[in-house]
């Protein structure tokens, strides 16, 4: 079965602390992995995708096929990073573009 | 900057009534998606269109839900009759296989449905 698991509903850290949002997936093929973010009162938007291997707003994520994980990391959290974060998978074998989302993790960065 | 538009933003209805949601994708985006997001969960795909054709509606409860994209531009999602369990956020997204945002899904603000 194709599934994305985000084990933490809420992650609370202090400003300047490192952040790691966990994401594990279940998929037998070669997936595309994404992180989406939703700031308060804004629409869901793409943060980064594993194939681009870029850093956005200081966040990075590495696809670990052995551990089937795609954890999101940032060395120093900022208050403006407070948001809901969703990990998503697009099956590589699918002829559609559908995304399978995890349940989301709320990141709270305290001053 | 072009954005996906949805209306209404909020809808309250009684069970057994009919409701309809509208989505206008980013101009030129051939692919349109409807997702449902139940409180506390991630979005789940209901239906995907490529132009005016349905590509994937495997998770659409077809006994009560219908979706159309007659001219391959805007789209309507309908529920008839609505049930209490349909209370959720309904998100529309669109994407294009052309340009720098290749296959990136852009989301609308959503329609929050409450069924009483």
mmCIF file of N, CA, C and O in Angstrom, chain A residues 36-99:
data_model
loop_
_atom_site.group_PDB
_atom_site.id
_atom_site.type_symbol
_atom_site.label_atom_id
_atom_site.label_comp_id
_atom_site.label_asym_id
_atom_site.label_seq_id
_atom_site.Cartn_x
_atom_site.Cartn_y
_atom_site.Cartn_z
ATOM 1 N N UNK A 36 5.145 20.106 1.591
ATOM 2 C CA UNK A 36 4.266 21.252 1.425
ATOM 3 C C UNK A 36 4.125 21.948 2.771
ATOM 4 O O UNK A 36 4.194 21.317 3.834
ATOM 5 N N UNK A 37 3.885 23.260 2.719
ATOM 6 C CA UNK A 37 3.739 24.040 3.938
ATOM 7 C C UNK A 37 2.478 24.889 3.834
ATOM 8 O O UNK A 37 2.101 25.339 2.742
ATOM 9 N N UNK A 38 1.826 25.061 4.975
ATOM 10 C CA UNK A 38 0.646 25.929 5.025
ATOM 11 C C UNK A 38 0.800 26.869 6.209
ATOM 12 O O UNK A 38 0.702 26.444 7.370
ATOM 13 N N UNK A 39 1.100 28.128 5.921
ATOM 14 C CA UNK A 39 1.178 29.149 6.949
ATOM 15 C C UNK A 39 -0.243 29.566 7.332
ATOM 16 O O UNK A 39 -1.195 29.354 6.576
ATOM 17 N N UNK A 40 -0.354 30.191 8.497
ATOM 18 C CA UNK A 40 -1.659 30.573 9.013
ATOM 19 C C UNK A 40 -2.422 31.427 7.998
ATOM 20 O O UNK A 40 -1.884 32.414 7.477
ATOM 21 N N UNK A 41 -3.624 31.007 7.676
ATOM 22 C CA UNK A 41 -4.519 31.743 6.781
ATOM 23 C C UNK A 41 -3.993 31.864 5.365
ATOM 24 O O UNK A 41 -4.393 32.776 4.637
ATOM 25 N N UNK A 42 -3.097 30.976 4.988
ATOM 26 C CA UNK A 42 -2.606 30.948 3.613
ATOM 27 C C UNK A 42 -2.907 29.583 3.001
ATOM 28 O O UNK A 42 -3.259 28.638 3.693
ATOM 29 N N UNK A 43 -2.760 29.503 1.712
ATOM 30 C CA UNK A 43 -3.023 28.248 1.039
ATOM 31 C C UNK A 43 -1.816 27.328 1.082
ATOM 32 O O UNK A 43 -0.695 27.769 1.347
ATOM 33 N N UNK A 44 -2.083 26.082 0.855
ATOM 34 C CA UNK A 44 -1.028 25.070 0.816
ATOM 35 C C UNK A 44 -0.067 25.378 -0.332
ATOM 36 O O UNK A 44 -0.496 25.679 -1.452
ATOM 37 N N UNK A 45 1.223 25.326 -0.067
ATOM 38 C CA UNK A 45 2.204 25.636 -1.109
ATOM 39 C C UNK A 45 3.396 24.698 -1.010
ATOM 40 O O UNK A 45 3.742 24.206 0.068
ATOM 41 N N UNK A 46 4.017 24.483 -2.156
ATOM 42 C CA UNK A 46 5.181 23.608 -2.208
ATOM 43 C C UNK A 46 6.371 24.267 -1.519
ATOM 44 O O UNK A 46 6.684 25.429 -1.774
ATOM 45 N N UNK A 47 7.028 23.505 -0.651
ATOM 46 C CA UNK A 47 8.240 23.988 -0.001
ATOM 47 C C UNK A 47 9.459 23.471 -0.761
ATOM 48 O O UNK A 47 10.323 24.245 -1.180
ATOM 49 N N UNK A 48 9.537 22.151 -0.923
ATOM 50 C CA UNK A 48 10.621 21.614 -1.723
ATOM 51 C C UNK A 48 10.280 20.206 -2.203
ATOM 52 O O UNK A 48 9.380 19.553 -1.688
ATOM 53 N N UNK A 49 11.025 19.781 -3.220
ATOM 54 C CA UNK A 49 10.838 18.451 -3.802
ATOM 55 C C UNK A 49 12.193 17.780 -3.888
ATOM 56 O O UNK A 49 13.206 18.458 -4.121
ATOM 57 N N UNK A 50 12.233 16.492 -3.705
ATOM 58 C CA UNK A 50 13.526 15.837 -3.549
ATOM 59 C C UNK A 50 14.344 15.862 -4.829
ATOM 60 O O UNK A 50 15.568 15.906 -4.775
ATOM 61 N N UNK A 51 13.690 15.896 -5.992
ATOM 62 C CA UNK A 51 14.459 15.814 -7.227
ATOM 63 C C UNK A 51 15.226 17.106 -7.497
ATOM 64 O O UNK A 51 16.225 17.088 -8.219
ATOM 65 N N UNK A 52 14.820 18.215 -6.905
ATOM 66 C CA UNK A 52 15.514 19.458 -7.171
ATOM 67 C C UNK A 52 16.724 19.637 -6.257
ATOM 68 O O UNK A 52 17.608 20.429 -6.559
ATOM 69 N N UNK A 53 16.715 18.918 -5.120
ATOM 70 C CA UNK A 53 17.839 18.940 -4.182
ATOM 71 C C UNK A 53 18.264 20.362 -3.810
ATOM 72 O O UNK A 53 19.436 20.671 -3.722
ATOM 73 N N UNK A 54 17.294 21.227 -3.635
ATOM 74 C CA UNK A 54 17.623 22.594 -3.281
ATOM 75 C C UNK A 54 17.178 22.883 -1.854
ATOM 76 O O UNK A 54 16.409 22.148 -1.263
ATOM 77 N N UNK A 55 17.714 23.983 -1.333
ATOM 78 C CA UNK A 55 17.356 24.415 0.007
ATOM 79 C C UNK A 55 16.423 25.611 -0.123
ATOM 80 O O UNK A 55 16.743 26.572 -0.824
ATOM 81 N N UNK A 56 15.283 25.513 0.520
ATOM 82 C CA UNK A 56 14.315 26.599 0.481
ATOM 83 C C UNK A 56 14.102 27.107 1.901
ATOM 84 O O UNK A 56 13.814 26.320 2.810
ATOM 85 N N UNK A 57 14.274 28.400 2.096
ATOM 86 C CA UNK A 57 14.088 29.020 3.415
ATOM 87 C C UNK A 57 14.931 28.311 4.475
ATOM 88 O O UNK A 57 14.542 28.232 5.638
ATOM 89 N N UNK A 58 16.067 27.773 4.067
ATOM 90 C CA UNK A 58 16.967 27.116 5.002
ATOM 91 C C UNK A 58 16.631 25.669 5.288
ATOM 92 O O UNK A 58 17.350 24.997 6.012
ATOM 93 N N UNK A 59 15.533 25.172 4.699
ATOM 94 C CA UNK A 59 15.123 23.789 4.886
ATOM 95 C C UNK A 59 15.766 22.888 3.832
ATOM 96 O O UNK A 59 15.898 23.267 2.676
ATOM 97 N N UNK A 60 16.121 21.707 4.255
ATOM 98 C CA UNK A 60 16.599 20.671 3.343
ATOM 99 C C UNK A 60 15.924 19.353 3.695
ATOM 100 O O UNK A 60 15.434 19.167 4.812
ATOM 101 N N UNK A 61 15.901 18.470 2.720
ATOM 102 C CA UNK A 61 15.355 17.127 2.964
ATOM 103 C C UNK A 61 16.091 16.157 2.060
ATOM 104 O O UNK A 61 16.261 16.430 0.872
ATOM 105 N N UNK A 62 16.507 15.062 2.613
ATOM 106 C CA UNK A 62 17.212 14.045 1.838
ATOM 107 C C UNK A 62 16.376 12.775 1.784
ATOM 108 O O UNK A 62 15.887 12.289 2.814
ATOM 109 N N UNK A 63 16.264 12.238 0.579
ATOM 110 C CA UNK A 63 15.530 10.996 0.407
ATOM 111 C C UNK A 63 16.433 9.833 0.774
ATOM 112 O O UNK A 63 17.516 9.672 0.195
ATOM 113 N N UNK A 64 16.020 9.036 1.744
ATOM 114 C CA UNK A 64 16.757 7.856 2.161
ATOM 115 C C UNK A 64 15.925 6.637 1.781
ATOM 116 O O UNK A 64 14.985 6.266 2.482
ATOM 117 N N UNK A 65 16.283 6.032 0.656
ATOM 118 C CA UNK A 65 15.489 4.910 0.154
ATOM 119 C C UNK A 65 15.613 3.685 1.053
ATOM 120 O O UNK A 65 14.684 2.896 1.174
ATOM 121 N N UNK A 66 16.773 3.535 1.700
ATOM 122 C CA UNK A 66 16.959 2.387 2.578
ATOM 123 C C UNK A 66 16.028 2.432 3.784
ATOM 124 O O UNK A 66 15.471 1.413 4.189
ATOM 125 N N UNK A 67 15.863 3.624 4.340
ATOM 126 C CA UNK A 67 14.992 3.798 5.493
ATOM 127 C C UNK A 67 13.604 4.288 5.080
ATOM 128 O O UNK A 67 12.762 4.531 5.948
ATOM 129 N N UNK A 68 13.377 4.438 3.805
ATOM 130 C CA UNK A 68 12.129 4.993 3.249
ATOM 131 C C UNK A 68 11.706 6.222 4.043
ATOM 132 O O UNK A 68 10.582 6.314 4.566
ATOM 133 N N UNK A 69 12.621 7.188 4.120
ATOM 134 C CA UNK A 69 12.340 8.404 4.870
ATOM 135 C C UNK A 69 12.684 9.630 4.039
ATOM 136 O O UNK A 69 13.489 9.562 3.091
ATOM 137 N N UNK A 70 12.078 10.730 4.411
ATOM 138 C CA UNK A 70 12.314 12.014 3.738
ATOM 139 C C UNK A 70 12.115 13.094 4.789
ATOM 140 O O UNK A 70 11.222 13.907 4.724
ATOM 141 N N UNK A 71 12.994 13.108 5.763
ATOM 142 C CA UNK A 71 12.855 14.032 6.881
ATOM 143 C C UNK A 71 13.247 15.450 6.466
ATOM 144 O O UNK A 71 14.214 15.666 5.735
ATOM 145 N N UNK A 72 12.520 16.425 7.001
ATOM 146 C CA UNK A 72 12.770 17.841 6.719
ATOM 147 C C UNK A 72 13.587 18.438 7.859
ATOM 148 O O UNK A 72 13.233 18.276 9.026
ATOM 149 N N UNK A 73 14.654 19.151 7.497
ATOM 150 C CA UNK A 73 15.557 19.662 8.527
ATOM 151 C C UNK A 73 15.867 21.133 8.319
ATOM 152 O O UNK A 73 15.887 21.631 7.184
ATOM 153 N N UNK A 74 16.104 21.795 9.430
ATOM 154 C CA UNK A 74 16.592 23.175 9.400
ATOM 155 C C UNK A 74 17.478 23.370 10.618
ATOM 156 O O UNK A 74 17.080 23.022 11.726
ATOM 157 N N UNK A 75 18.670 23.902 10.438
ATOM 158 C CA UNK A 75 19.596 23.989 11.564
ATOM 159 C C UNK A 75 19.177 24.995 12.639
ATOM 160 O O UNK A 75 19.425 24.763 13.815
ATOM 161 N N UNK A 76 18.545 26.079 12.237
ATOM 162 C CA UNK A 76 18.181 27.123 13.203
ATOM 163 C C UNK A 76 16.762 27.607 12.907
ATOM 164 O O UNK A 76 16.544 28.336 11.936
ATOM 165 N N UNK A 77 15.814 27.225 13.729
ATOM 166 C CA UNK A 77 14.413 27.573 13.486
ATOM 167 C C UNK A 77 14.158 29.053 13.737
ATOM 168 O O UNK A 77 14.757 29.664 14.633
ATOM 169 N N UNK A 78 13.267 29.612 12.920
ATOM 170 C CA UNK A 78 12.829 30.994 13.072
ATOM 171 C C UNK A 78 11.343 31.013 13.396
ATOM 172 O O UNK A 78 10.600 30.094 13.035
ATOM 173 N N UNK A 79 10.892 32.086 14.047
ATOM 174 C CA UNK A 79 9.477 32.156 14.417
ATOM 175 C C UNK A 79 8.574 32.082 13.198
ATOM 176 O O UNK A 79 7.477 31.506 13.265
ATOM 177 N N UNK A 80 9.037 32.629 12.078
ATOM 178 C CA UNK A 80 8.214 32.621 10.865
ATOM 179 C C UNK A 80 8.107 31.234 10.227
ATOM 180 O O UNK A 80 7.358 31.054 9.260
ATOM 181 N N UNK A 81 8.832 30.270 10.776
ATOM 182 C CA UNK A 81 8.702 28.891 10.284
ATOM 183 C C UNK A 81 7.484 28.190 10.880
ATOM 184 O O UNK A 81 7.127 27.085 10.449
ATOM 185 N N UNK A 82 6.857 28.807 11.855
ATOM 186 C CA UNK A 82 5.669 28.205 12.476
ATOM 187 C C UNK A 82 4.585 28.017 11.422
ATOM 188 O O UNK A 82 4.161 28.982 10.779
ATOM 189 N N UNK A 83 4.157 26.789 11.254
ATOM 190 C CA UNK A 83 3.197 26.457 10.183
ATOM 191 C C UNK A 83 2.860 24.979 10.290
ATOM 192 O O UNK A 83 3.393 24.250 11.118
ATOM 193 N N UNK A 84 1.971 24.546 9.377
ATOM 194 C CA UNK A 84 1.664 23.129 9.238
ATOM 195 C C UNK A 84 2.469 22.592 8.058
ATOM 196 O O UNK A 84 2.453 23.203 6.981
ATOM 197 N N UNK A 85 3.128 21.486 8.249
ATOM 198 C CA UNK A 85 3.971 20.904 7.213
ATOM 199 C C UNK A 85 3.441 19.525 6.830
ATOM 200 O O UNK A 85 3.165 18.682 7.691
ATOM 201 N N UNK A 86 3.317 19.312 5.536
ATOM 202 C CA UNK A 86 2.838 18.039 5.021
ATOM 203 C C UNK A 86 3.901 17.404 4.118
ATOM 204 O O UNK A 86 4.436 18.067 3.218
ATOM 205 N N UNK A 87 4.170 16.156 4.356
ATOM 206 C CA UNK A 87 5.004 15.367 3.467
ATOM 207 C C UNK A 87 4.085 14.675 2.462
ATOM 208 O O UNK A 87 2.974 14.234 2.825
ATOM 209 N N UNK A 88 4.504 14.595 1.208
ATOM 210 C CA UNK A 88 3.650 13.995 0.187
ATOM 211 C C UNK A 88 4.489 13.151 -0.764
ATOM 212 O O UNK A 88 5.669 13.427 -0.998
ATOM 213 N N UNK A 89 3.848 12.147 -1.307
ATOM 214 C CA UNK A 89 4.493 11.206 -2.230
ATOM 215 C C UNK A 89 3.716 11.179 -3.539
ATOM 216 O O UNK A 89 2.483 11.187 -3.527
ATOM 217 N N UNK A 90 4.439 11.174 -4.637
ATOM 218 C CA UNK A 90 3.800 10.939 -5.933
ATOM 219 C C UNK A 90 4.369 9.642 -6.474
ATOM 220 O O UNK A 90 5.582 9.559 -6.727
ATOM 221 N N UNK A 91 3.526 8.623 -6.621
ATOM 222 C CA UNK A 91 4.017 7.335 -7.122
ATOM 223 C C UNK A 91 4.695 7.487 -8.468
ATOM 224 O O UNK A 91 4.133 8.082 -9.388
ATOM 225 N N UNK A 92 5.884 6.946 -8.600
ATOM 226 C CA UNK A 92 6.615 7.120 -9.840
ATOM 227 C C UNK A 92 6.019 6.365 -10.998
ATOM 228 O O UNK A 92 6.179 6.755 -12.145
ATOM 229 N N UNK A 93 5.300 5.294 -10.678
ATOM 230 C CA UNK A 93 4.731 4.486 -11.747
ATOM 231 C C UNK A 93 3.356 4.965 -12.153
ATOM 232 O O UNK A 93 2.767 4.472 -13.101
ATOM 233 N N UNK A 94 2.857 5.944 -11.448
ATOM 234 C CA UNK A 94 1.493 6.394 -11.715
ATOM 235 C C UNK A 94 1.447 7.237 -12.981
ATOM 236 O O UNK A 94 2.347 8.024 -13.261
ATOM 237 N N UNK A 95 0.378 7.044 -13.760
ATOM 238 C CA UNK A 95 0.221 7.894 -14.929
ATOM 239 C C UNK A 95 -0.603 9.135 -14.591
ATOM 240 O O UNK A 95 -0.992 9.888 -15.475
ATOM 241 N N UNK A 96 -0.871 9.298 -13.319
ATOM 242 C CA UNK A 96 -1.529 10.516 -12.872
ATOM 243 C C UNK A 96 -0.549 11.283 -12.016
ATOM 244 O O UNK A 96 0.508 10.780 -11.656
ATOM 245 N N UNK A 97 -0.915 12.516 -11.697
ATOM 246 C CA UNK A 97 -0.002 13.298 -10.869
ATOM 247 C C UNK A 97 -0.378 13.324 -9.420
ATOM 248 O O UNK A 97 0.113 14.152 -8.674
ATOM 249 N N UNK A 98 -1.276 12.410 -9.009
ATOM 250 C CA UNK A 98 -1.851 12.553 -7.684
ATOM 251 C C UNK A 98 -0.796 12.477 -6.590
ATOM 252 O O UNK A 98 0.217 11.782 -6.711
ATOM 253 N N UNK A 99 -1.031 13.224 -5.544
ATOM 254 C CA UNK A 99 -0.165 13.235 -4.376
ATOM 255 C C UNK A 99 -0.841 12.495 -3.242
ATOM 256 O O UNK A 99 -2.047 12.606 -3.033
#
